[in-house]
Amino acid sequence: MITPHAFRLTQGTDLKENILQYIQNNQIQAGSLLSCVGCLKKAVIRLADESKTIELAGPLEILTLSGTLTPSHVHLHISVADAKGTVIGGHLVEGSIVSYTAEICLASFSNLVFSRAFDTETQFEELTIKLVNSRD
């Protein structure tokens, strides 16, 4: 039911876009990002309850990266530290570029299908979860 995955992104790659590409290339229908170790030369982060993004210049150490993974969207939260140890976090946005490496571990779930649907209460595309019969 749970399948582990691990891969490494290299210098100059877009962190969010390449995680989504991995999900699509491996036909993962439901997944969870477990960990990411690495650094960024640029981070684009959307702060909590905001529509605007901030852009941070590196070097930035990735402290945490977690989220839910669907075939069309990866919802990821990141925290990074700058050279002084100042930490900031929020929603990972496209344009966050790996500086040296990003080592990624994730899990896929064969008994689930994740997708996103608009929620009128939150006004966001929220996770929907479908349980599938793993015996099929």
Short mmCIF file of C-alpha atoms in Angstrom, two decimals:
data_model
loop_
_atom_site.label_atom_id
_atom_site.label_comp_id
_atom_site.label_asym_id
_atom_site.label_seq_id
_atom_site.Cartn_x
_atom_site.Cartn_y
_atom_site.Cartn_z
CA MET A 1 0.00 0.00 0.00
CA ILE A 2 2.84 2.43 0.79
CA THR A 3 5.72 2.70 -1.66
CA PRO A 4 8.83 4.70 -0.77
CA HIS A 5 10.49 6.95 -3.36
CA ALA A 6 13.76 8.84 -3.22
CA PHE A 7 15.45 11.08 -5.76
CA ARG A 8 17.84 13.99 -5.95
CA LEU A 9 17.46 17.32 -7.69
CA THR A 10 20.54 19.18 -8.83
CA GLN A 11 21.73 22.74 -9.20
CA GLY A 12 19.45 25.08 -11.12
CA THR A 13 16.25 23.02 -10.95
CA ASP A 14 12.94 24.39 -9.75
CA LEU A 15 12.11 22.52 -6.54
CA LYS A 16 8.30 22.55 -6.76
CA GLU A 17 8.06 22.01 -10.52
CA ASN A 18 10.45 19.05 -10.42
CA ILE A 19 8.63 17.35 -7.54
CA LEU A 20 5.38 17.65 -9.53
CA GLN A 21 7.15 16.30 -12.61
CA TYR A 22 8.36 13.28 -10.61
CA ILE A 23 4.80 12.62 -9.39
CA GLN A 24 3.46 12.79 -12.94
CA ASN A 25 6.29 10.73 -14.50
CA ASN A 26 5.76 7.98 -11.91
CA GLN A 27 1.96 8.11 -12.13
CA ILE A 28 1.55 8.66 -8.40
CA GLN A 29 -2.14 9.20 -7.60
CA ALA A 30 -1.68 10.02 -3.91
CA GLY A 31 1.46 10.86 -1.99
CA SER A 32 3.08 12.61 0.90
CA LEU A 33 6.42 14.37 0.97
CA LEU A 34 8.37 12.98 3.90
CA SER A 35 11.62 14.94 3.84
CA CYS A 36 13.91 17.13 1.80
CA VAL A 37 17.50 17.97 2.65
CA GLY A 38 19.34 20.53 0.58
CA CYS A 39 19.74 24.19 -0.19
CA LEU A 40 18.25 26.87 -2.41
CA LYS A 41 19.79 29.81 -4.19
CA LYS A 42 16.36 31.45 -4.30
CA ALA A 43 13.09 30.74 -2.49
CA VAL A 44 9.64 32.01 -3.37
CA ILE A 45 7.23 31.59 -0.47
CA ARG A 46 3.61 32.54 0.06
CA LEU A 47 3.04 33.47 3.68
CA ALA A 48 0.08 32.28 5.76
CA ASP A 49 -3.29 33.73 4.76
CA GLU A 50 -1.73 35.97 2.13
CA SER A 51 -2.07 36.17 -1.62
CA LYS A 52 1.31 37.83 -2.16
CA THR A 53 4.64 36.04 -2.21
CA ILE A 54 8.07 36.94 -0.93
CA GLU A 55 11.34 36.15 -2.67
CA LEU A 56 14.42 35.29 -0.63
CA ALA A 57 17.96 35.25 -1.98
CA GLY A 58 20.23 32.39 -0.95
CA PRO A 59 22.12 30.66 0.20
CA LEU A 60 19.19 29.10 2.07
CA GLU A 61 19.27 25.80 3.93
CA ILE A 62 16.08 23.73 3.62
CA LEU A 63 15.03 22.84 7.17
CA THR A 64 11.69 21.21 6.41
CA LEU A 65 9.58 20.42 3.37
CA SER A 66 6.32 18.54 3.67
CA GLY A 67 3.03 18.26 1.86
CA THR A 68 0.43 16.34 -0.07
CA LEU A 69 0.98 15.22 -3.63
CA THR A 70 -1.64 14.85 -6.35
CA PRO A 71 -1.12 14.22 -10.07
CA SER A 72 -1.95 17.84 -10.93
CA HIS A 73 -0.81 19.74 -7.84
CA VAL A 74 1.75 19.49 -5.04
CA HIS A 75 0.80 21.39 -1.89
CA LEU A 76 4.09 21.97 -0.10
CA HIS A 77 5.13 23.90 3.00
CA ILE A 78 8.78 24.82 3.46
CA SER A 79 10.98 26.38 6.11
CA VAL A 80 14.42 27.70 5.24
CA ALA A 81 17.26 29.35 7.15
CA ASP A 82 19.57 32.03 5.80
CA ALA A 83 23.30 32.40 6.51
CA LYS A 84 22.52 34.07 9.85
CA GLY A 85 20.15 31.29 10.92
CA THR A 86 17.01 33.35 10.49
CA VAL A 87 14.12 31.02 9.68
CA ILE A 88 11.08 31.74 7.53
CA GLY A 89 8.44 29.43 6.16
CA GLY A 90 5.22 29.16 4.26
CA HIS A 91 3.81 27.73 1.03
CA LEU A 92 6.47 26.75 -1.50
CA VAL A 93 5.92 28.52 -4.82
CA GLU A 94 7.35 27.89 -8.28
CA GLY A 95 10.63 29.71 -8.87
CA SER A 96 12.40 28.25 -5.83
CA ILE A 97 15.72 27.14 -7.30
CA VAL A 98 18.06 24.44 -5.96
CA SER A 99 21.61 25.71 -5.41
CA TYR A 100 23.58 22.48 -4.90
CA THR A 101 21.29 19.59 -4.17
CA ALA A 102 17.87 18.62 -2.84
CA GLU A 103 17.50 15.05 -1.59
CA ILE A 104 13.84 14.10 -1.55
CA CYS A 105 12.04 11.20 0.12
CA LEU A 106 8.33 10.66 -0.38
CA ALA A 107 5.71 7.96 -0.06
CA SER A 108 2.93 7.00 -2.45
CA PHE A 109 -0.30 5.29 -1.40
CA SER A 110 -1.75 2.72 -3.79
CA ASN A 111 -5.10 2.56 -1.95
CA LEU A 112 -5.81 6.29 -2.30
CA VAL A 113 -6.42 8.88 -4.99
CA PHE A 114 -5.82 12.52 -4.08
CA SER A 115 -7.24 15.43 -6.04
CA ARG A 116 -8.20 19.05 -5.41
CA ALA A 117 -11.62 20.69 -5.47
CA PHE A 118 -12.74 24.23 -4.76
CA ASP A 119 -14.09 24.65 -1.23
CA THR A 120 -16.65 27.45 -0.94
CA GLU A 121 -15.94 27.80 2.77
CA THR A 122 -12.17 28.30 2.53
CA GLN A 123 -12.15 29.75 -1.00
CA PHE A 124 -9.19 27.48 -1.86
CA GLU A 125 -8.64 24.31 -3.84
CA GLU A 126 -8.64 21.75 -1.01
CA LEU A 127 -7.56 18.13 -0.86
CA THR A 128 -10.12 15.45 -1.66
CA ILE A 129 -9.39 11.85 -0.77
CA LYS A 130 -10.82 8.76 -2.44
CA LEU A 131 -10.25 5.29 -1.07
CA VAL A 132 -9.79 2.71 -3.83
CA ASN A 133 -10.05 -1.03 -3.52
CA SER A 134 -6.47 -2.29 -3.43
CA ARG A 135 -7.59 -5.78 -4.49
CA ASP A 136 -8.59 -4.61 -7.99
#
